Short mmCIF file of C-alpha atoms and ligand atoms in Angstrom, two decimals:
data_model
loop_
_atom_site.label_atom_id
_atom_site.label_comp_id
_atom_site.label_asym_id
_atom_site.label_seq_id
_atom_site.Cartn_x
_atom_site.Cartn_y
_atom_site.Cartn_z
CA MET A 260 -0.34 0.20 0.46
CA ARG A 261 1.55 3.09 -0.96
CA SER A 262 0.46 5.71 2.29
CA PRO A 263 -2.42 8.21 1.58
CA ILE A 264 -0.08 10.83 3.95
CA PRO A 265 2.38 12.03 0.88
CA ASP A 266 -0.84 12.35 -2.12
CA TYR A 267 -2.52 14.11 0.95
CA LEU A 268 0.63 17.28 1.89
CA ALA A 269 0.43 16.84 -2.64
CA GLU A 270 -3.20 17.92 -2.59
CA VAL A 271 -3.46 20.73 -0.19
CA LEU A 272 -0.21 22.18 -1.94
CA ALA A 273 -2.20 21.61 -4.95
CA ASP A 274 -5.12 24.44 -3.57
CA PHE A 275 -3.07 27.35 -2.01
CA ALA A 276 -0.28 26.65 -5.15
CA SER A 277 -1.83 29.83 -7.49
CA ASP A 278 -1.45 31.74 -4.47
CA THR A 279 0.41 35.23 -5.04
CA SER A 280 -0.19 37.08 -2.98
CA GLY A 281 2.78 38.70 -1.37
CA ALA A 282 6.31 39.34 -1.77
CA PRO A 283 10.28 38.17 -0.41
CA ALA A 284 11.52 39.86 2.28
CA GLY A 285 13.07 43.43 0.79
CA TYR A 286 15.20 44.99 3.57
CA ILE A 287 18.03 41.97 2.61
CA PRO A 288 18.36 42.53 -0.14
CA GLU A 289 20.14 39.13 -1.54
CA LEU A 290 16.19 37.77 0.13
CA ALA A 291 14.51 39.40 -2.95
CA THR A 292 16.49 37.26 -5.66
CA ALA A 293 14.42 34.02 -3.83
CA ASP A 294 12.58 32.64 -6.56
CA PRO A 295 8.64 32.68 -4.59
CA GLU A 296 7.95 30.14 -6.83
CA ARG A 297 8.74 27.86 -4.66
CA LEU A 298 6.89 25.77 -2.27
CA GLY A 299 6.36 22.32 0.03
CA ALA A 300 6.16 21.03 2.91
CA VAL A 301 7.05 18.19 5.22
CA PHE A 302 5.69 16.27 8.24
CA ALA A 303 7.94 14.52 11.07
CA MET A 304 6.61 12.64 13.54
CA VAL A 305 7.69 12.49 16.89
CA ASP A 306 9.20 8.49 15.95
CA GLY A 307 11.07 9.63 13.24
CA ALA A 308 9.22 9.55 10.10
CA VAL A 309 8.92 12.19 7.47
CA TYR A 310 7.01 13.09 4.88
CA GLY A 311 7.52 15.04 2.01
CA ALA A 312 5.54 17.24 -0.58
CA GLY A 313 6.85 19.55 -3.32
CA ASP A 314 9.90 21.76 -2.19
CA VAL A 315 11.49 19.67 0.61
CA ASP A 316 15.35 19.79 -0.64
CA ILE A 317 15.90 23.71 -1.04
CA GLU A 318 18.11 25.59 0.84
CA PHE A 319 17.12 28.90 2.09
CA THR A 320 17.79 30.74 4.86
CA ILE A 321 15.96 29.91 8.54
CA GLN A 322 15.81 33.42 9.39
CA SER A 323 13.23 33.96 13.14
CA ILE A 324 13.56 30.27 12.81
CA SER A 325 16.47 30.07 14.62
CA LYS A 326 15.17 32.34 17.67
CA PRO A 327 14.23 29.54 20.60
CA PHE A 328 16.32 27.14 18.82
CA THR A 329 19.37 29.57 20.27
CA TYR A 330 16.81 30.41 22.75
CA ALA A 331 16.68 26.64 24.37
CA LEU A 332 20.21 26.37 24.54
CA ALA A 333 20.98 29.57 25.96
CA LEU A 334 18.01 28.40 28.60
CA ALA A 335 20.21 24.60 28.74
CA ASP A 336 23.42 26.57 28.81
CA ARG A 337 23.33 28.74 31.42
CA GLY A 338 19.85 28.41 33.40
CA PHE A 339 16.46 29.91 32.89
CA ASP A 340 16.94 32.36 35.45
CA THR A 341 20.30 34.50 34.12
CA VAL A 342 18.36 34.22 30.61
CA LEU A 343 15.08 35.57 32.51
CA ALA A 344 16.21 37.92 34.06
CA LYS A 345 17.78 39.45 30.83
CA VAL A 346 15.16 38.62 28.26
CA GLY A 347 11.01 38.10 29.05
CA VAL A 348 7.83 36.13 28.33
CA GLU A 349 5.47 38.37 27.89
CA PRO A 350 4.52 38.22 24.10
CA SER A 351 5.13 42.17 22.07
CA GLY A 352 2.02 42.78 19.69
CA GLU A 353 4.05 44.37 17.63
CA ALA A 354 6.53 44.01 14.56
CA PHE A 355 10.19 41.58 14.53
CA ASN A 356 11.73 44.06 14.75
CA GLU A 357 10.12 46.78 16.93
CA ILE A 358 13.46 49.08 19.19
CA SER A 359 11.10 48.55 22.47
CA LEU A 360 12.86 47.36 25.61
CA GLU A 361 10.47 46.95 28.43
CA GLY A 362 10.25 50.42 30.35
CA GLY A 363 13.28 50.41 32.84
CA SER A 364 15.16 47.32 33.24
CA GLY A 365 15.69 48.00 29.18
CA ARG A 366 14.22 44.43 28.50
CA PRO A 367 13.25 43.15 25.54
CA LEU A 368 10.15 41.32 26.07
CA ASN A 369 10.41 38.30 24.28
CA PRO A 370 13.18 35.98 22.75
CA MET A 371 11.83 35.95 19.45
CA ILE A 372 11.47 39.57 18.37
CA ASN A 373 14.91 41.11 17.35
CA ALA A 374 15.94 42.63 20.94
CA GLY A 375 15.08 39.82 22.16
CA ALA A 376 16.67 37.30 19.76
CA ILE A 377 19.44 39.49 19.97
CA THR A 378 20.40 39.45 24.09
CA THR A 379 19.21 35.00 23.76
CA HIS A 380 22.83 34.86 21.39
CA SER A 381 24.94 36.57 23.58
CA LEU A 382 23.26 34.05 26.34
CA ALA A 383 24.01 30.47 24.00
CA GLY A 384 27.54 28.82 25.54
CA ALA A 385 29.15 28.64 28.41
CA GLU A 386 29.99 31.47 29.95
CA GLY A 387 33.62 33.80 28.76
CA MET A 388 33.17 32.18 25.52
CA ASP A 389 33.97 34.20 22.43
CA ALA A 390 32.03 35.54 19.82
CA ALA A 391 34.05 32.47 17.31
CA GLN A 392 32.95 29.74 20.09
CA ARG A 393 29.59 30.54 21.03
CA LEU A 394 28.61 30.77 16.51
CA ASP A 395 30.66 27.29 16.50
CA HIS A 396 27.90 26.09 19.73
CA VAL A 397 25.29 27.49 18.25
CA VAL A 398 25.23 26.13 14.86
CA SER A 399 26.49 22.97 16.71
CA GLY A 400 23.26 22.67 18.50
CA LEU A 401 20.89 24.13 15.89
CA SER A 402 22.68 21.10 13.75
CA ALA A 403 20.84 19.09 16.73
CA PHE A 404 18.35 19.49 16.65
CA ALA A 405 18.77 19.19 12.70
CA GLY A 406 20.36 16.11 12.26
CA ARG A 407 23.36 17.25 10.26
CA ARG A 408 25.09 19.43 10.11
CA LEU A 409 24.22 22.59 9.22
CA SER A 410 26.65 25.37 7.44
CA ILE A 411 26.37 29.07 7.02
CA ASP A 412 24.51 31.20 3.35
CA GLU A 413 27.57 33.63 3.56
CA SER A 414 25.84 36.42 1.18
CA VAL A 415 23.29 36.32 2.70
CA CYS A 416 25.39 36.93 5.04
CA SER A 417 27.04 39.38 4.11
CA SER A 418 24.31 41.26 2.34
CA GLU A 419 22.26 41.75 5.62
CA MET A 420 24.79 42.72 7.74
CA GLU A 421 25.77 45.02 5.32
CA HIS A 422 21.72 46.86 6.31
CA ALA A 423 21.75 45.93 9.68
CA HIS A 424 21.55 49.50 10.62
CA ARG A 425 18.65 48.88 12.90
CA ASN A 426 19.43 45.97 14.23
CA LEU A 427 22.56 48.06 14.88
CA ALA A 428 20.78 50.21 17.26
CA ILE A 429 18.79 47.66 18.63
CA ALA A 430 21.70 45.44 19.91
CA HIS A 431 23.34 49.24 21.23
CA MET A 432 20.33 49.92 23.41
CA LEU A 433 20.25 46.80 24.40
CA ARG A 434 23.97 47.58 25.13
CA SER A 435 24.04 51.30 26.75
CA TYR A 436 21.04 49.30 29.89
CA ASN A 437 23.96 46.03 30.03
CA ILE A 438 21.59 44.03 28.91
CA LEU A 439 24.52 43.23 26.39
CA THR A 440 28.03 43.26 28.26
CA GLU A 441 30.30 43.04 24.72
CA ASP A 442 30.35 45.13 21.48
CA PRO A 443 27.09 45.32 20.14
CA ALA A 444 28.71 45.91 17.01
CA ALA A 445 30.35 41.44 17.21
CA VAL A 446 27.11 40.95 18.78
CA VAL A 447 24.56 41.41 15.99
CA GLU A 448 27.41 39.72 13.54
CA GLY A 449 26.59 36.13 15.33
CA TYR A 450 23.45 37.32 15.69
CA THR A 451 22.65 37.25 11.96
CA ARG A 452 25.21 34.23 10.96
CA GLN A 453 23.10 32.25 13.10
CA CYS A 454 20.26 33.45 10.61
CA SER A 455 22.11 32.70 8.19
CA LEU A 456 21.97 29.38 8.69
CA LEU A 457 20.61 27.51 6.24
CA VAL A 458 17.94 24.50 6.19
CA THR A 459 15.32 22.77 4.09
CA ALA A 460 11.76 21.98 5.24
CA ARG A 461 12.49 18.21 5.94
CA ASP A 462 14.78 19.95 8.85
CA LEU A 463 12.83 21.95 10.29
CA ALA A 464 11.21 19.86 10.36
CA VAL A 465 12.80 17.64 12.12
CA MET A 466 14.09 20.39 14.35
CA ALA A 467 10.29 21.34 15.53
CA ALA A 468 9.95 17.86 15.93
CA THR A 469 12.55 17.26 18.11
CA LEU A 470 11.18 19.47 20.34
CA ALA A 471 7.80 18.11 20.07
CA ASN A 472 9.88 15.07 20.65
CA HIS A 473 9.95 16.20 24.85
CA GLY A 474 13.54 17.81 23.34
CA VAL A 475 14.50 14.62 21.49
CA ASN A 476 15.39 14.42 18.08
CA PRO A 477 13.73 11.18 16.89
CA LEU A 478 16.10 10.07 14.09
CA SER A 479 19.06 11.01 15.85
CA GLY A 480 17.76 9.86 19.48
CA GLU A 481 20.62 12.50 20.50
CA ARG A 482 18.73 14.38 23.82
CA VAL A 483 19.40 17.64 22.08
CA VAL A 484 17.97 20.17 25.27
CA PRO A 485 16.35 19.33 28.69
CA GLU A 486 12.57 18.37 28.11
CA PRO A 487 12.13 21.87 31.24
CA VAL A 488 13.94 24.15 28.23
CA VAL A 489 11.89 22.37 25.49
CA ARG A 490 8.20 23.36 27.28
CA GLN A 491 8.88 26.47 27.92
CA VAL A 492 10.45 27.23 24.65
CA LEU A 493 7.14 25.97 23.49
CA SER A 494 5.29 28.13 25.49
CA VAL A 495 6.34 31.47 23.98
CA MET A 496 5.94 30.25 20.68
CA SER A 497 2.76 29.78 21.75
CA THR A 498 2.46 33.26 22.57
CA CYS A 499 5.62 35.69 20.40
CA GLY A 500 6.06 33.75 17.88
CA MET A 501 3.65 35.00 14.83
CA TYR A 502 5.06 38.41 16.40
CA ASP A 503 1.32 41.27 16.32
CA ALA A 504 0.01 38.57 14.42
CA ALA A 505 0.10 35.85 18.13
CA GLY A 506 -3.79 36.14 18.46
CA ASP A 507 -4.85 35.82 14.85
CA TRP A 508 -2.62 32.10 15.32
CA ALA A 509 -3.34 31.17 18.31
CA THR A 510 -7.22 30.64 17.65
CA GLN A 511 -7.17 29.97 14.35
CA VAL A 512 -3.91 27.17 14.22
CA GLY A 513 -2.89 27.01 18.12
CA ILE A 514 -0.15 25.05 16.65
CA PRO A 515 3.19 26.80 18.28
CA ALA A 516 5.55 28.13 15.93
CA LYS A 517 7.59 30.60 14.69
CA SER A 518 8.04 32.14 11.19
CA GLY A 519 11.20 33.35 9.45
CA VAL A 520 12.17 35.97 6.47
CA ALA A 521 13.11 33.42 4.36
CA GLY A 522 9.69 32.07 4.57
CA GLY A 523 10.18 29.82 6.11
CA LEU A 524 7.52 28.17 8.56
CA ILE A 525 7.42 25.61 12.09
CA GLY A 526 4.90 24.58 14.12
CA ALA A 527 5.14 21.74 16.71
CA LEU A 528 2.57 19.81 18.03
CA PRO A 529 3.75 18.15 21.98
CA GLY A 530 3.73 14.54 21.34
CA GLN A 531 2.65 14.45 17.99
CA ILE A 532 4.61 16.26 14.68
CA GLY A 533 6.58 18.76 13.85
CA ILE A 534 5.31 21.13 10.88
CA ALA A 535 7.73 22.53 8.04
CA THR A 536 6.74 24.66 4.56
CA PHE A 537 8.29 26.98 2.21
CA SER A 538 7.27 29.94 1.08
CA PRO A 539 9.44 32.92 0.11
CA ARG A 540 5.93 35.27 -0.53
CA LEU A 541 5.66 37.52 3.36
CA ASP A 542 2.74 38.92 4.19
CA ALA A 543 2.87 42.26 6.31
CA HIS A 544 3.21 40.77 9.60
CA GLY A 545 6.06 38.76 7.87
CA ASN A 546 5.58 35.66 8.05
CA SER A 547 4.88 33.51 5.24
CA VAL A 548 0.96 34.11 2.94
CA ARG A 549 1.00 30.83 2.35
CA GLY A 550 2.68 29.07 5.11
CA VAL A 551 0.47 30.47 6.84
CA SER A 552 -2.99 28.68 4.21
CA LEU A 553 -1.21 25.66 4.64
CA PHE A 554 -1.00 25.76 8.66
CA GLY A 555 -4.74 26.24 8.69
CA ARG A 556 -5.49 24.13 6.95
CA PHE A 557 -3.56 20.52 8.56
CA SER A 558 -4.88 22.19 11.35
CA SER A 559 -8.19 21.94 10.56
CA ASP A 560 -8.09 18.55 8.40
CA MET A 561 -6.18 16.46 10.81
CA GLY A 562 -7.49 18.05 14.92
CA LEU A 563 -4.30 19.55 15.18
CA HIS A 564 -5.09 22.54 17.94
CA VAL A 565 -3.32 22.61 20.70
CA MET A 566 -7.16 23.05 22.50
CA GLU A 567 -8.85 20.89 20.41
CA VAL A 568 -9.79 18.84 23.92
CA PRO A 569 -9.30 14.59 23.43
CA ALA A 570 -11.55 11.84 24.38
CA ALA A 571 -13.13 11.85 27.24
CA ALA A 572 -10.75 10.75 30.22
CA ARG A 573 -13.92 8.37 31.17
CA SER A 574 -12.69 6.21 28.57
CA VAL A 575 -10.20 4.98 31.55
CA VAL A 576 -11.70 2.65 32.88
CA ARG A 577 -12.25 -0.66 30.49
CA SER A 578 -14.48 -2.33 33.37
CA ASN A 579 -15.67 -3.22 36.68
CA TYR A 580 -16.14 -6.53 37.54
CA VAL A 581 -16.00 -9.49 39.54
CA VAL A 582 -14.80 -12.84 38.57
CA GLY A 583 -15.92 -16.20 41.09
CA ALA A 584 -18.76 -16.41 43.82
CA GLY A 585 -18.73 -16.30 47.39
CA PRO A 586 -15.04 -15.85 49.25
CA ASN A 587 -13.86 -17.24 46.84
CA ALA A 588 -14.56 -13.56 44.31
CA ILE A 589 -12.69 -10.69 43.47
CA ARG A 590 -13.03 -7.23 42.24
CA VAL A 591 -11.99 -6.27 39.24
CA LEU A 592 -11.20 -2.69 37.68
CA GLU A 593 -10.05 -2.74 34.27
CA LEU A 594 -8.27 0.56 33.24
CA GLN A 595 -7.37 1.34 29.29
CA GLY A 596 -5.10 3.65 27.58
CA GLY A 597 -2.48 6.55 28.98
CA ILE A 598 -3.09 7.66 32.42
CA ARG A 599 -3.49 10.51 33.60
CA PHE A 600 -4.53 13.37 35.94
CA ALA A 601 -8.00 13.14 35.38
CA GLY A 602 -7.58 9.52 34.23
CA ALA A 603 -6.45 9.05 38.32
CA GLU A 604 -9.38 10.97 39.59
CA ARG A 605 -11.58 8.66 37.21
CA VAL A 606 -10.46 5.75 38.74
CA VAL A 607 -10.65 7.12 42.34
CA ARG A 608 -14.65 7.41 42.19
CA GLU A 609 -14.50 4.63 40.09
CA VAL A 610 -13.18 2.86 42.93
CA MET A 611 -15.30 5.17 46.06
CA ASP A 612 -18.22 4.01 44.07
CA THR A 613 -18.22 0.88 43.87
CA ALA A 614 -17.02 0.68 47.30
CA PRO A 615 -15.62 -3.22 47.15
CA THR A 616 -16.65 -5.67 49.62
CA GLU A 617 -14.42 -8.24 48.10
CA ALA A 618 -11.36 -8.85 49.85
CA PRO A 619 -8.61 -8.97 46.21
CA VAL A 620 -8.38 -5.95 44.57
CA ALA A 621 -7.12 -5.90 41.66
CA LEU A 622 -6.63 -2.98 38.99
CA ASP A 623 -5.81 -4.45 36.19
CA LEU A 624 -3.23 -2.61 34.17
CA THR A 625 -2.66 -4.68 31.33
CA MET A 626 -4.01 -2.21 28.99
CA VAL A 627 -2.46 1.33 29.60
CA TYR A 628 -0.07 2.20 27.38
CA SER A 629 1.24 5.49 30.16
CA ILE A 630 0.92 6.73 33.08
CA ASP A 631 1.63 9.79 34.57
CA ASP A 632 3.81 10.82 37.36
CA VAL A 633 0.78 11.68 39.45
CA ALA A 634 -1.20 9.04 38.03
CA ARG A 635 1.12 6.56 39.10
CA ARG A 636 1.13 8.47 42.67
CA MET A 637 -2.96 8.98 43.21
CA LEU A 638 -3.21 5.00 41.72
CA LEU A 639 -0.64 4.51 44.79
CA GLU A 640 -2.75 6.07 46.73
CA ILE A 641 -5.36 3.64 45.93
CA VAL A 642 -4.23 1.48 46.53
CA ARG A 643 -2.88 2.63 49.29
CA ARG A 644 -5.96 3.47 50.59
CA LEU A 645 -6.94 0.16 49.89
CA THR A 646 -5.22 -1.82 52.24
CA LEU A 647 -5.73 0.70 55.19
CA ASP A 648 -9.78 -0.72 54.50
CA GLY A 649 -8.48 -4.41 54.59
CA HIS A 650 -8.06 -5.10 51.36
CA ASP A 651 -5.45 -7.36 49.99
CA VAL A 652 -4.73 -4.70 46.28
CA TYR A 653 -3.47 -6.12 43.21
CA LEU A 654 -1.41 -5.14 40.48
CA ILE A 655 -1.72 -6.93 37.53
CA ASP A 656 1.36 -5.11 35.64
CA PRO A 657 3.11 -7.64 32.81
CA GLU A 658 4.83 -5.19 31.11
CA PHE A 659 5.65 -3.72 34.66
CA ILE A 660 3.98 0.49 33.96
CA ILE A 661 4.25 1.10 37.17
CA PRO A 662 8.00 -0.14 38.52
CA ASP A 663 8.32 -1.34 41.39
CA PRO A 664 5.19 -0.26 43.49
CA ASP A 665 5.33 1.50 46.61
CA PRO A 666 2.36 2.54 47.73
CA GLY A 667 3.65 3.81 51.06
CA ASP A 668 2.89 3.67 54.53
CA GLY A 669 0.36 0.77 55.88
CA GLY A 670 -0.38 0.47 51.65
CA ARG A 671 1.07 -3.57 50.02
CA VAL A 672 0.58 -4.16 47.15
CA SER A 673 1.41 -8.12 45.44
CA VAL A 674 2.16 -7.48 41.43
CA VAL A 675 0.49 -9.75 38.65
CA SER A 676 1.31 -10.75 35.67
CA SER A 677 -2.62 -12.14 35.33
CA LEU A 678 -5.59 -12.08 36.45
CA GLY A 679 -4.86 -15.93 36.69
CA GLN A 680 -2.50 -15.60 39.39
CA VAL A 681 -4.74 -13.28 41.84
CA GLY A 682 -6.89 -15.60 42.56
CA SER A 683 -4.48 -18.19 42.84
CA ASP A 684 -2.81 -16.38 45.71
CA ALA A 685 -5.81 -15.67 47.70
CA ALA A 686 -6.19 -19.17 48.06
CA ARG A 687 -2.16 -19.61 48.74
CA ARG A 688 -3.05 -17.06 51.25
CA GLY A 689 -6.34 -19.02 52.89
CA ARG A 690 -8.41 -16.44 51.96
CA GLY A 691 -10.18 -17.90 49.67
N1 LIG B 137 17.28 38.00 10.16
C1 LIG B 137 16.13 38.73 10.21
C2 LIG B 137 16.30 39.67 11.24
O1 LIG B 137 16.83 39.92 11.89
C3 LIG B 137 15.81 37.79 10.63
C4 LIG B 137 13.82 38.04 10.66
C5 LIG B 137 13.06 37.61 9.73
O2 LIG B 137 13.17 36.42 10.02
N2 LIG B 137 11.83 37.57 11.16
O3 LIG B 137 16.05 41.01 10.94
#
C-alpha cells in the first residue's frame, strides 16, 4: 500500500499553489532574489517518520526560525534565572524588528522579537566564550536539532550585514541598559550568521519534531535540550512566535510556531508532530502567506489545534467486574489507555462508588500504555487506602508500567502478570 499522507500533502499544496499574494522580504537584498514560486511542506512524526511534498530539499536561510532554538540552547547553557533576568516572556504585539524594550529594566519583551533574539544569542554557550566559539556552539546546537551539520549562506549573511542598521541600533540600546555586556556589533554579527544558516523544509520539520518529542531528535536519538527547556520554548512560541499576528494564529491554527523572513514556517505539536512549510512570499507581519494558509488547513483537517479537547477521561476505566463467587470473589478494575490526572481521578471515583466488598481487589493495567507521574502516585494512594480498609490489593501489570510500586505508609501491593495469579495467590494465602 502507498501511504496516503504524501498524497494528502501534495493535494493541499496544489490547492494553494496559485496564491501569489505577498512578496519576498525586501529589506535583505539577497532574499529578494529568491524564487517566489517555491512551495513545500513536511511532516516529521515524533518517532522519526518523515513525509513531504513539493520543495522539501531546497535550501534557504533559517532567519528567525533560529530564535526558539538558540533560546533553548541559552536556557540549557545558562539556566532559566540568568536568561529570564535579561529577556522576558511577554508577547509584544509588535513587529519583529520593533525597537522596544521593557520600561525601566531595558529587558526585551520576549526572545522571538529581534531585541530578545540578539540578547539570547549573547547568552548561548558557556560564560566567557568569545564570539567565534559562541557561534560555533550555536551552529552545533542547531545542527543537533536538525540531525545534520548546517552551514552558513555567506552571501545572505553579508547582504544582511550591509543593511543591519536597525539590529545594530537595537543592540546599542541593549548595551546601554547593560542587557548586552559586550561589543554590540560583534553580537549582531553572530546573530546574523545564526540567521543565515541554510536549512531545508525537511530539516525544519525535524527540528520542530525534536521540540515535539520533548527535546530528543527523533532521527538521531540525541537528547538536544532538557524537557523543562522544551516546555518553556513551546510556551513562548505559542504566545510570541507569530509576532503581532500571534493572537490570530493561536485561535485559528493553535500550534506553537515560528516564522522566518526567508519563507520558512515551523509548528511543533507536543507529543505528535513537527511541521514545516516553505514559501517565500510574506504578508505584512513578515510571515509566509502560503505557509500560514497551509498551517490553517493542516490544523483544521487533522484536528491539530493544541486546545482541541481530547476524548473523555471516562474511558480510562474499561470495565469493573467480579470474578468468582462467595469467598473466592475478586473485584477487578480493568484500566486502559494513557492515564494522566483526569483519568486517575476517574479511577479514584470508580473505586469509591464501587466500595468493594470482596477482599481481593485487582487493578488491571494490562491495557494501559502510559501513566504519568501524578497518575501513578494517585493509583498507589488508592492501593494504600484499600490496604488500610482491609483489602488485598493486586496490580496486574505484565509490562511493569509501574515499576517497583511503593504505596507508602501502611500500603501493600502484589504485582502479578495475569488475573489467574490473583486467584491462586489469594487462595494460597488461605483467603479462598
Ligand atoms: N535576520 C532577520 C532579522 O534580524 C530575521 C528576521 C525574521 O526572520 N523575522 O531581521
